[in-house]
CSV table of C-alpha atoms in Angstrom, one decimal:
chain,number,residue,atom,x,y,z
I,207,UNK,CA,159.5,61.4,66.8
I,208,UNK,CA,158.8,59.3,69.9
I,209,UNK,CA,155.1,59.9,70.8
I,210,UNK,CA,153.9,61.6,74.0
I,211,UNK,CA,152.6,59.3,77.0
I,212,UNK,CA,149.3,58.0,76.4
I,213,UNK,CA,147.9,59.6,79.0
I,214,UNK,CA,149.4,62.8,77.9
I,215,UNK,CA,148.2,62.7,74.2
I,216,UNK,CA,145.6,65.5,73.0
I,217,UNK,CA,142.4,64.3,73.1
I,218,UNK,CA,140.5,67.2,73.4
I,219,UNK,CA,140.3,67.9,69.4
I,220,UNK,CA,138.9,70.9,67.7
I,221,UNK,CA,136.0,72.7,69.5
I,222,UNK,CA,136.9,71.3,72.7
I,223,UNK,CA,135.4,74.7,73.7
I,224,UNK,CA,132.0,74.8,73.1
I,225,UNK,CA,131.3,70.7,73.6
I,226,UNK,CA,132.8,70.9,77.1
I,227,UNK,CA,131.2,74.0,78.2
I,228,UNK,CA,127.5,72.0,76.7
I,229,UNK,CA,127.6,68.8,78.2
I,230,UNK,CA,128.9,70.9,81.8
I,231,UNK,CA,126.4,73.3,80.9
I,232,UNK,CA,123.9,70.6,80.9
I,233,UNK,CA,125.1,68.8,84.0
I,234,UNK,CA,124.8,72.5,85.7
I,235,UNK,CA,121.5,72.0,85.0
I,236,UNK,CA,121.1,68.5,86.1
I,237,UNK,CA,122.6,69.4,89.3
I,238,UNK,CA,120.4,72.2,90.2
I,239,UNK,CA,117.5,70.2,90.2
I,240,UNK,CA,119.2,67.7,92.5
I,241,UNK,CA,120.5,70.4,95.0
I,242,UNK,CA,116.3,71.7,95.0
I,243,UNK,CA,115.1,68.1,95.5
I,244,UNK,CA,117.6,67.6,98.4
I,245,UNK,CA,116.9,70.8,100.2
I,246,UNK,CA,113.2,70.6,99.8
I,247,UNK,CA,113.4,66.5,101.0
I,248,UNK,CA,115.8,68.0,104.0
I,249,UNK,CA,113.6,70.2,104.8
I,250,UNK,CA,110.8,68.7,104.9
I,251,UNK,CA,112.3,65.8,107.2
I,252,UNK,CA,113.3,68.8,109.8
I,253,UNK,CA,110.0,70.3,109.8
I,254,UNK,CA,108.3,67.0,110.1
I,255,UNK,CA,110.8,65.6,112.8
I,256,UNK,CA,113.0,68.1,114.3
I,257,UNK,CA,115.5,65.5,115.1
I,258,UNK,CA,119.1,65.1,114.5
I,259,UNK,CA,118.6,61.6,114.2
I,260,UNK,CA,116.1,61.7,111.3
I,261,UNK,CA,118.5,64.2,109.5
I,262,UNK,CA,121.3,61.9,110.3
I,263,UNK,CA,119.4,58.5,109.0
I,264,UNK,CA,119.1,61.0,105.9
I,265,UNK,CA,122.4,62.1,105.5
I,266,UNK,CA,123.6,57.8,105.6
I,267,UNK,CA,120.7,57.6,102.9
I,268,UNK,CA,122.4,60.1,100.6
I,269,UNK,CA,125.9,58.7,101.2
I,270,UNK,CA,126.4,55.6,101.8
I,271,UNK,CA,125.3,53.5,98.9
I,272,UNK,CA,127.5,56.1,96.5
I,273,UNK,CA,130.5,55.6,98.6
I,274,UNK,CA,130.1,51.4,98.5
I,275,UNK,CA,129.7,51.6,94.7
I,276,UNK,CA,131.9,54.1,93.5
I,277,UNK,CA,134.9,52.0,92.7
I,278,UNK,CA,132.5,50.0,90.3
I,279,UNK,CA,131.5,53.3,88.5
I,280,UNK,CA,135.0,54.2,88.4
I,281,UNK,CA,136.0,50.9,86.6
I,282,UNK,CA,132.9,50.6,84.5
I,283,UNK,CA,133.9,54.6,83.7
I,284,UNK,CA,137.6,53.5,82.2
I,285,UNK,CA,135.8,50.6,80.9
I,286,UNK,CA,132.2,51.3,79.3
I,287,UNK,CA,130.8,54.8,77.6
I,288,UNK,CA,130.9,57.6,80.0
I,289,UNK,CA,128.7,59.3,77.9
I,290,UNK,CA,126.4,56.2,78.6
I,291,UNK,CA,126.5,55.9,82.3
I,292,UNK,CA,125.8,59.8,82.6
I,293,UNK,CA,122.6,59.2,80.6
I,294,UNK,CA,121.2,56.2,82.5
I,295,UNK,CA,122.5,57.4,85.8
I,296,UNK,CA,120.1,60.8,85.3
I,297,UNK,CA,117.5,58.9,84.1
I,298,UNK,CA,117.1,56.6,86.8
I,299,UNK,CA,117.9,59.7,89.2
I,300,UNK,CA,114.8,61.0,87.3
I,301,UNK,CA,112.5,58.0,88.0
I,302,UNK,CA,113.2,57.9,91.7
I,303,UNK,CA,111.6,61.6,91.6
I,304,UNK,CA,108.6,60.9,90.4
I,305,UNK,CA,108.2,57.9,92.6
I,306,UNK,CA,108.0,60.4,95.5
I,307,UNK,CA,106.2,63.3,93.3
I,308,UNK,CA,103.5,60.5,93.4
I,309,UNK,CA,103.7,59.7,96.6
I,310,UNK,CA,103.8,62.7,97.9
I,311,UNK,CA,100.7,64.1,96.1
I,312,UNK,CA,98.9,60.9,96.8
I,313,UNK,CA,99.3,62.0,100.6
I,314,UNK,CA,101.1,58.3,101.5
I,315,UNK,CA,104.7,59.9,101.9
I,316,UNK,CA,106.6,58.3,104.9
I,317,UNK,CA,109.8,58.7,106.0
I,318,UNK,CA,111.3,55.4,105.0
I,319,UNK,CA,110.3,56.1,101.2
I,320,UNK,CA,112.1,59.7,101.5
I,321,UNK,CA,115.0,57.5,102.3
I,322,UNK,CA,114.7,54.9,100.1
I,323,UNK,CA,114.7,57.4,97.6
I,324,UNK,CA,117.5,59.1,98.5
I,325,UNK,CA,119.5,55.7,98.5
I,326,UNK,CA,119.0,55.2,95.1
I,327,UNK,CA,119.8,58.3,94.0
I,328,UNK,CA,122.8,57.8,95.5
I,329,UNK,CA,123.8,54.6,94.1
I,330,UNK,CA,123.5,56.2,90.6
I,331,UNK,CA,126.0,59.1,91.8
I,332,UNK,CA,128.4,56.4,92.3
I,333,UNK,CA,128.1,55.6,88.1
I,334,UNK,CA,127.8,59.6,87.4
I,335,UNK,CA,130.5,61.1,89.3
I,336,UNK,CA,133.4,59.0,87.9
I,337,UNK,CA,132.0,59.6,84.7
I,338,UNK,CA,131.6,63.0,84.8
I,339,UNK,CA,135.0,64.0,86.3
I,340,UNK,CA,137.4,61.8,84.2
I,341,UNK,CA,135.5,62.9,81.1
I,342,UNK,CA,136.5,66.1,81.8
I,343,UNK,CA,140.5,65.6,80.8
I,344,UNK,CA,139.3,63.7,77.6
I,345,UNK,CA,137.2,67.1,76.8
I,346,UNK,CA,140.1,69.7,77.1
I,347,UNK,CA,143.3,70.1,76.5
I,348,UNK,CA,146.1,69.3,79.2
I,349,UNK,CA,147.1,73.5,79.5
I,350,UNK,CA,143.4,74.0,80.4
I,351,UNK,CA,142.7,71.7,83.2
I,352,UNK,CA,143.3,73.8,86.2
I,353,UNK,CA,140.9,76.4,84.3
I,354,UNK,CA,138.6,73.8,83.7
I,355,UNK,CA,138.4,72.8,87.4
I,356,UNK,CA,137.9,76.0,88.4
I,357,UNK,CA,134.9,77.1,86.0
I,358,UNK,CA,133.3,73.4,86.9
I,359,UNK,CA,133.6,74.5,90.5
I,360,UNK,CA,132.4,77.5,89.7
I,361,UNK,CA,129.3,76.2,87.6
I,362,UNK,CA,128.4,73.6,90.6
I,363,UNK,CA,128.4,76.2,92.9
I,364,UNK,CA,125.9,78.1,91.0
I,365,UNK,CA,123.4,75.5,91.4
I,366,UNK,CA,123.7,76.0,95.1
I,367,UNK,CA,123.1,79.8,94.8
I,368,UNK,CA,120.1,78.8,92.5
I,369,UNK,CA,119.0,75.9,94.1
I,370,UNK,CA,118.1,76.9,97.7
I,371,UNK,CA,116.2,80.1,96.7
I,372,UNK,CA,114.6,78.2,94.2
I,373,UNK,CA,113.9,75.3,96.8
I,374,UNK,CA,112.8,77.7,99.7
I,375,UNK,CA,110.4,79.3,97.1
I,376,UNK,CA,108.7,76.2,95.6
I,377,UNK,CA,107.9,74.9,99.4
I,378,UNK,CA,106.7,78.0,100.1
I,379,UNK,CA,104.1,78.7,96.4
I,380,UNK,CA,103.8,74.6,95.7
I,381,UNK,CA,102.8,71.3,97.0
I,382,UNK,CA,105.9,68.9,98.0
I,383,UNK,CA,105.4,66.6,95.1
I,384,UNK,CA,105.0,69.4,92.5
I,385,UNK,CA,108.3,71.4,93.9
I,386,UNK,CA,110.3,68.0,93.2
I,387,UNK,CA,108.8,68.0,90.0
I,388,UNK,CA,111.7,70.9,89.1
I,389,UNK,CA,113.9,68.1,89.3
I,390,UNK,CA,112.5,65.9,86.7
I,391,UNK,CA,112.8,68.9,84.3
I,392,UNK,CA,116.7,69.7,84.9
I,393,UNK,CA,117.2,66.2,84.0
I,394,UNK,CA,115.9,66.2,81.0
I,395,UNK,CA,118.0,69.5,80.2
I,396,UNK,CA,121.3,68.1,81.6
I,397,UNK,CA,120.6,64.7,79.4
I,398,UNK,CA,119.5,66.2,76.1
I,399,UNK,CA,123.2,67.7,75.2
I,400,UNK,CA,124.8,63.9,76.2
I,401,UNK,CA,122.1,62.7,73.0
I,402,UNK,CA,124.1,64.3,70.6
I,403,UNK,CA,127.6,65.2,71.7
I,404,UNK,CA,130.4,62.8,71.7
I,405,UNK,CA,132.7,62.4,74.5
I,406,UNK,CA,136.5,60.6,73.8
I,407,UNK,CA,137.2,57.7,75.8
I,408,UNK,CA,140.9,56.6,76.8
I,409,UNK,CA,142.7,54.8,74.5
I,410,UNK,CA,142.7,50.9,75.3
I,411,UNK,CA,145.6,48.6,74.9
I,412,UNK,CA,144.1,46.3,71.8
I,413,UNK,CA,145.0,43.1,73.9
I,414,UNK,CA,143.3,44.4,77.0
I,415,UNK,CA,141.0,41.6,78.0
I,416,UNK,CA,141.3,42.5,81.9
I,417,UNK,CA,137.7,41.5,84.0
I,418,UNK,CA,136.4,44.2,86.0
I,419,UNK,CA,137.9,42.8,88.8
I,420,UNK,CA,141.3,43.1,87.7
I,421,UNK,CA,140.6,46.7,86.5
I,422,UNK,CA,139.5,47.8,89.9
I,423,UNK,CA,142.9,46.0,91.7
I,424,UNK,CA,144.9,48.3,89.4
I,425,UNK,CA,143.6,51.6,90.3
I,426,UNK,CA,143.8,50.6,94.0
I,427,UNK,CA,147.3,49.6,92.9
I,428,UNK,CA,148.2,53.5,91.6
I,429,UNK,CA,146.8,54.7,95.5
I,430,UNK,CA,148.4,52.7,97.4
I,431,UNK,CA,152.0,52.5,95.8
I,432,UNK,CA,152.0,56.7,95.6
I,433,UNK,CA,153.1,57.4,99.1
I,434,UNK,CA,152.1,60.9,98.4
I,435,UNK,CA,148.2,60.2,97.0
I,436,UNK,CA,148.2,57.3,99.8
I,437,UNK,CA,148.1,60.2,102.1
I,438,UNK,CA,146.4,63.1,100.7
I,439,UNK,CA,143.1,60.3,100.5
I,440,UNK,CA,143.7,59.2,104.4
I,441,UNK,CA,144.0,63.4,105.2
I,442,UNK,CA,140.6,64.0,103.3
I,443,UNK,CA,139.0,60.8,104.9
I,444,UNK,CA,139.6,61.6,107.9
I,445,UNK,CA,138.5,65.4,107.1
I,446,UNK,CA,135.4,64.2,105.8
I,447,UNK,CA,134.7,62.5,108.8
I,448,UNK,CA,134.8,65.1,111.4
I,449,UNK,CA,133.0,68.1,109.0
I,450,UNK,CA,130.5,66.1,107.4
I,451,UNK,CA,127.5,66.0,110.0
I,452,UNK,CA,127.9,69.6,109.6
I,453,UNK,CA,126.4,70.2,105.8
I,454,UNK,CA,123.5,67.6,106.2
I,455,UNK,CA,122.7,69.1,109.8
I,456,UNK,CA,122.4,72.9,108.6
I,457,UNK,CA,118.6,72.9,108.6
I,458,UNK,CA,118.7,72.2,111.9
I,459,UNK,CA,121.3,74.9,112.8
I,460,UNK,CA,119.0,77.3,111.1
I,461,UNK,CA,116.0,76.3,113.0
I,462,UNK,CA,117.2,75.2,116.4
I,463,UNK,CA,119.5,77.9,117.4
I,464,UNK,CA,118.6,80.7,115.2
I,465,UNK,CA,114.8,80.3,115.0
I,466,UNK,CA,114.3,80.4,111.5
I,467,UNK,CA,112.6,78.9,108.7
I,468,UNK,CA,113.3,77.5,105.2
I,469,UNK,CA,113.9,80.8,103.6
I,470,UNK,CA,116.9,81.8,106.5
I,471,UNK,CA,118.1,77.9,105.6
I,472,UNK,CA,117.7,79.3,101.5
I,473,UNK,CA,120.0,82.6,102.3
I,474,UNK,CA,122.6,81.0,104.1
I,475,UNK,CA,122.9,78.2,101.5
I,476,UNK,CA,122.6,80.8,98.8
I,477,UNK,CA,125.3,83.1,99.9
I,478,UNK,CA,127.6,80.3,100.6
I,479,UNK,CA,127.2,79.0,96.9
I,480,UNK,CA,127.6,82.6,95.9
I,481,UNK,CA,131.0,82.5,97.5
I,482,UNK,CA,132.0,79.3,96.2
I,483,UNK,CA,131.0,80.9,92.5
I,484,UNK,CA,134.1,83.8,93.5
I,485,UNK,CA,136.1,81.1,94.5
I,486,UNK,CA,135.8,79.2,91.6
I,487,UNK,CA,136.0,82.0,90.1
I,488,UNK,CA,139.4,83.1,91.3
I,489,UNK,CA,140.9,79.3,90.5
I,490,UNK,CA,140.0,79.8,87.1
I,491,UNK,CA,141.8,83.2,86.4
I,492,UNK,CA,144.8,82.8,88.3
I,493,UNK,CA,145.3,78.8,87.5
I,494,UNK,CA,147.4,78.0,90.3
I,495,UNK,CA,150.4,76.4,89.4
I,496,UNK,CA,151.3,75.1,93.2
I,497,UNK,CA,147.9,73.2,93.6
I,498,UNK,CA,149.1,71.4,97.1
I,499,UNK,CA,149.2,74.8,99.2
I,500,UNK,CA,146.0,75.9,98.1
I,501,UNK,CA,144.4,72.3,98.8
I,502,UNK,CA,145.2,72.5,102.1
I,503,UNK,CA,144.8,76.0,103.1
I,504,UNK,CA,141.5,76.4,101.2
I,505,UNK,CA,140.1,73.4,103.0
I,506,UNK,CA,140.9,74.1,106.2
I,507,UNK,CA,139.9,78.0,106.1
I,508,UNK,CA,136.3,76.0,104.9
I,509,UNK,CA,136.3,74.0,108.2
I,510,UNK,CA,137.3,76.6,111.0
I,511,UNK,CA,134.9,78.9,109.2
I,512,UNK,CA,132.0,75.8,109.7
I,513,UNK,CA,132.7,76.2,113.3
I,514,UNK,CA,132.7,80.3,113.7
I,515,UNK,CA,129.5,79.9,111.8
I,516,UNK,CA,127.7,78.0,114.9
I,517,UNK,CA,129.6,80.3,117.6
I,518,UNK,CA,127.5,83.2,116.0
I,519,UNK,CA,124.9,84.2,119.3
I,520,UNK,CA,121.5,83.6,118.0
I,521,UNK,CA,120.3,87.0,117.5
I,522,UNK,CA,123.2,87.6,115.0
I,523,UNK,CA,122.2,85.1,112.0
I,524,UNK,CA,123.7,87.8,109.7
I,525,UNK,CA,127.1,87.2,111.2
I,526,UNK,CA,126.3,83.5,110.7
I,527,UNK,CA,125.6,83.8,107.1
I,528,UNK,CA,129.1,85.5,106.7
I,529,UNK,CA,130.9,82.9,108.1
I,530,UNK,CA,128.9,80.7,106.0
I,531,UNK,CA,129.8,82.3,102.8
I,532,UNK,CA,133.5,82.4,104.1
I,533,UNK,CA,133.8,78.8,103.7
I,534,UNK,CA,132.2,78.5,100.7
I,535,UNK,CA,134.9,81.0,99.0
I,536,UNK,CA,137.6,78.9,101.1
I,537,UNK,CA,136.3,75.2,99.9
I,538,UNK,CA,136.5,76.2,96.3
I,539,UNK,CA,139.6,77.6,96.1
I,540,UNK,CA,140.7,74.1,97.7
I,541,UNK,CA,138.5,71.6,96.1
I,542,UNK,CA,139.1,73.3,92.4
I,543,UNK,CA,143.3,72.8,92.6
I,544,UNK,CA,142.8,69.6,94.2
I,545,UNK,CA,140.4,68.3,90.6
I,546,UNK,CA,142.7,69.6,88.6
I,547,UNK,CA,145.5,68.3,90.5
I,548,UNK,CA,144.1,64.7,90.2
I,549,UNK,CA,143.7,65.2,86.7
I,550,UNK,CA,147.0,66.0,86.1
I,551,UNK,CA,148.9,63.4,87.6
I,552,UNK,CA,146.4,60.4,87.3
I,553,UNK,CA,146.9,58.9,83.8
I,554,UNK,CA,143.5,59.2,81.4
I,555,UNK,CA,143.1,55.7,81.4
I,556,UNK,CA,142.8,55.5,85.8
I,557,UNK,CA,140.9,58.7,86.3
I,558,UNK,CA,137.6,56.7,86.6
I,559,UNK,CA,138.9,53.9,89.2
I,560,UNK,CA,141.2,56.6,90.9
I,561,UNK,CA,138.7,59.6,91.5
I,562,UNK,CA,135.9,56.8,92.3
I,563,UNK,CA,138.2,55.7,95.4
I,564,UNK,CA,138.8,58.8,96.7
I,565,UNK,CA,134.7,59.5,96.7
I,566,UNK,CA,134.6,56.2,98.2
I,567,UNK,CA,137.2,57.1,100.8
I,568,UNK,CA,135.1,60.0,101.6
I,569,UNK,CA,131.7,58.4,101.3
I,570,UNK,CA,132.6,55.6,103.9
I,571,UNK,CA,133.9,58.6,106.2
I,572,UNK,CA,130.9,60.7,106.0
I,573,UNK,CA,127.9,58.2,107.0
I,574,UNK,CA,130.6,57.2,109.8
I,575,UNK,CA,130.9,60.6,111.0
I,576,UNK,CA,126.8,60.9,110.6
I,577,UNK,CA,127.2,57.5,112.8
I,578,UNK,CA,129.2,59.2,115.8
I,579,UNK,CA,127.9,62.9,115.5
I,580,UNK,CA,124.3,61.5,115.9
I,581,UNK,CA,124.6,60.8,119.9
I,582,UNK,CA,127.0,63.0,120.6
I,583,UNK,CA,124.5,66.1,118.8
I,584,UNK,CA,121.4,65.0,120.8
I,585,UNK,CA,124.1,65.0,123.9
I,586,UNK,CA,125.5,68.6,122.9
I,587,UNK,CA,123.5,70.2,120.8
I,588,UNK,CA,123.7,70.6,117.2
I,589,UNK,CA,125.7,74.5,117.6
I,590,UNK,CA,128.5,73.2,119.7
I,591,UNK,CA,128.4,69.7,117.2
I,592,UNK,CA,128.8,72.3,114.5
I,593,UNK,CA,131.9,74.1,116.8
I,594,UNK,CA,133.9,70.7,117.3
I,595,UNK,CA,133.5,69.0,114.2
I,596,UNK,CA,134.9,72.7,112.5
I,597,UNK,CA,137.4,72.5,114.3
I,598,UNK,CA,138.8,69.2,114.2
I,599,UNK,CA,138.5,69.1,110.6
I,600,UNK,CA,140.3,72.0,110.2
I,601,UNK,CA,143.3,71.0,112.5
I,602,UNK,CA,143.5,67.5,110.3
I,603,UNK,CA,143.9,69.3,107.1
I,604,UNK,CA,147.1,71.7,108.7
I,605,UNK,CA,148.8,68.3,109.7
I,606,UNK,CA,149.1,68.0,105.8
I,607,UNK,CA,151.8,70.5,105.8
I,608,UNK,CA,153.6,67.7,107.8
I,609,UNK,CA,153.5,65.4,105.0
I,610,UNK,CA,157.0,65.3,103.1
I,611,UNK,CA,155.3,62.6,100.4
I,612,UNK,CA,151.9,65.1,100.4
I,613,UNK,CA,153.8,68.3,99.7
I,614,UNK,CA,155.8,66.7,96.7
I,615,UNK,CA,152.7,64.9,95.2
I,616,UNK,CA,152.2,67.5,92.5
I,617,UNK,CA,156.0,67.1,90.8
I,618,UNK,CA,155.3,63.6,89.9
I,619,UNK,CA,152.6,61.4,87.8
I,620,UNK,CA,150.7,58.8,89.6
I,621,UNK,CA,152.6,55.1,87.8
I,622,UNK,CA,149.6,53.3,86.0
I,623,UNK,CA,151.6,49.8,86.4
I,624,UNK,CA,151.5,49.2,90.2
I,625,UNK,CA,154.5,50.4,90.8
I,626,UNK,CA,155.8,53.3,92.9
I,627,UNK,CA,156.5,56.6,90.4
């Protein structure tokens, strides 16, 4: 009997079940604590600045760095332990906290340290997002991926329903310093199931002896000779860089145009989590089997939402909140498909390099965006920055339906050779 496609093998193995849902489960964790440090550190920049700028400077902080090294994470993920770079990734994550827990309850806390902070942090998301994600088709079976994406959407949105109460209540009952210290306790949970669960790697050719170099030329290779993922990575670029400014600005939203405080900032990023929870939700039980269509409609319905949000007259936050939460619900029931998508066509052994590009693709676009929104919201004001940038984002996702390549990328596997499929 002729054996299945390497990348197509079972890997899984029994009680794929209950290891996936712990090491996720942990990560959940993990990610809640990072969510509460990064609305506490966001909000404490607005309240101490008030300035689009500042937020902006912020948002290039938290970006940047992860989108320059995310094709190395992706290659050291197909290369090294994934289990590995999750752990040390965390831990580092970890230390960078209580670098500013000190600071901050030393009273020496300036805005260049907040930063600093925040770059580091994001240089270790460039190791623990490639990890995470391409360990995820090695820790279930093939029939269970669109499933899977949907209950990991699902379990990352929870931590944004958790983490902004949870952030807006530890400003509120603890110093700064103490309220990051939440942080340094997730990690610990999201690392303690990695210490003793075993996560397969892909399967190596036993002559491979390629340099890391040569690894990362072969999953730009697999992008750029699929016409189809060529595009759909150009079409979320360029997505990413009108909408972006919008999530690291919302703070300011909150306070500038509807007067309020961190707890209004807490609701509205709590009930838009909430809806990305349904949406996740939704992915997972109906496990669509025509992934592209609800990619593109999903994501767009996220970004006109952004902008309906801001066009909500100040007196009516409620209204704003809605909207809010509409695009939450929208964005999952886009960004789950499109995971499992990847992870269906992308062969085990290029997940790491291939998924690490496309968070490069959109890191480079978003610190841009930060870049040319920055001017032009000090100009206009961050509600009608909010309206534009909604809008356009939206109207680049619906030119995906123009895409011939784009609409037939989900009948065919991405080649792992360099050559077209």
């Amino acid at each position: 009997m002729t054996a299945p496609p390497l990348h197509r093998q079972a890997t899984a193995g029994p009680g794929w079940a209950w290891r996936f849902g712990l090491v996720f489960g942990g990560q959940a964790f993990s990610l809640v604590g990072s969510a509460l440090s990064q609305f506490v550190l966001l909000w404490w920049i607005t309240d101490t600045t008030g300035s689009v700028s500042a937020l902006a400077l912020a948002g290039l902080a938290a970006l940047l760095p992860q989108a320059v090294l995310s094709p190395l994470g992706g290659t050291l993920a197909d290369r090294w332990s994934r289990r590995a770079l999750m752990i040390v990734s965390d831990a580092v994550s970890a230390l960078c906290m209580c670098v500013l827990i000190a600071l901050f309850l030393t009273g020496r806390i300036e805005l260049w340290h907040a930063y600093s902070m925040m770059a580091v942090r994001s240089a270790m998301q460039a190791f623990q997002l490639p990890a995470a994600s391409s360990s995820v088709a090695m820790l279930v079976p093939a029939h269970f991926l669109p499933r899977a994406a949907g209950l990991n959407q699902m379990m990352q949105s929870l931590t944004l329903v958790a983490a902004a109460p949870l952030g807006a209540l530890a400003v509120s009952l603890l110093p700064m310093g103490w309220a990051l210290g939440i942080d340094v306790i997730t990690v610990v949970l999201g690392i303690t199931p990695l210490l003793f669960l075993r996560i397969p790697q892909p399967r190596r050719a036993p002559d491979a002896r390629t340099s890391i170099a040569q690894e990362l030329r072969e999953g730009v290779q697999a992008v750029w000779h699929s016409p189809g993922l060529l595009r759909l990575y150009a079409l979320l670029g360029a997505a990413m860089l009108a909408v972006m400014p919008t999530f690291t600005l919302v703070p300011l939203l909150v306070k500038a145009h509807f007067g309020g405080a961190a707890a209004e900032v807490a609701w509205m990023e709590g009930l838009a989590g909430g809806g990305m929870v349904l949406g996740g939700m939704l992915v997972a039980a109906l496990a669509p089997r025509r992934q592209m269509p609800w990619v593109l409609w999903g994501l767009a319905l996220s970004c006109l939402a952004m902008a309906l949000t801001a066009l909500a007259p100040s007196r009516l936050f409620a209204v704003a909140v809605l909207w809010w939460t509409v695009s939450g619900i929208a964005f999952s029931l886009g960004h789950a498909p499109l995971t499992a998508l990847l992870q269906t066509i992308v062969p085990h052994q290029l997940q790491g390099r291939v998924l690490s590009l496309l968070h490069m693709v959109e890191g480079l676009a978003s610190p841009l965006g930060l870049a040319l929104a920055s001017p032009l919201g000090e100009w206009l004001g961050v509600r009608w920055l909010f309206v534009i940038t909604g809008t356009l984002g939206g109207a680049v996702i619906l030119a995906g339906f123009l895409s011939a390549p784009l609409m037939r990328l989900e009948e065919r596997s991405v080649a792992g050779d360099g050559h077209r499929p």
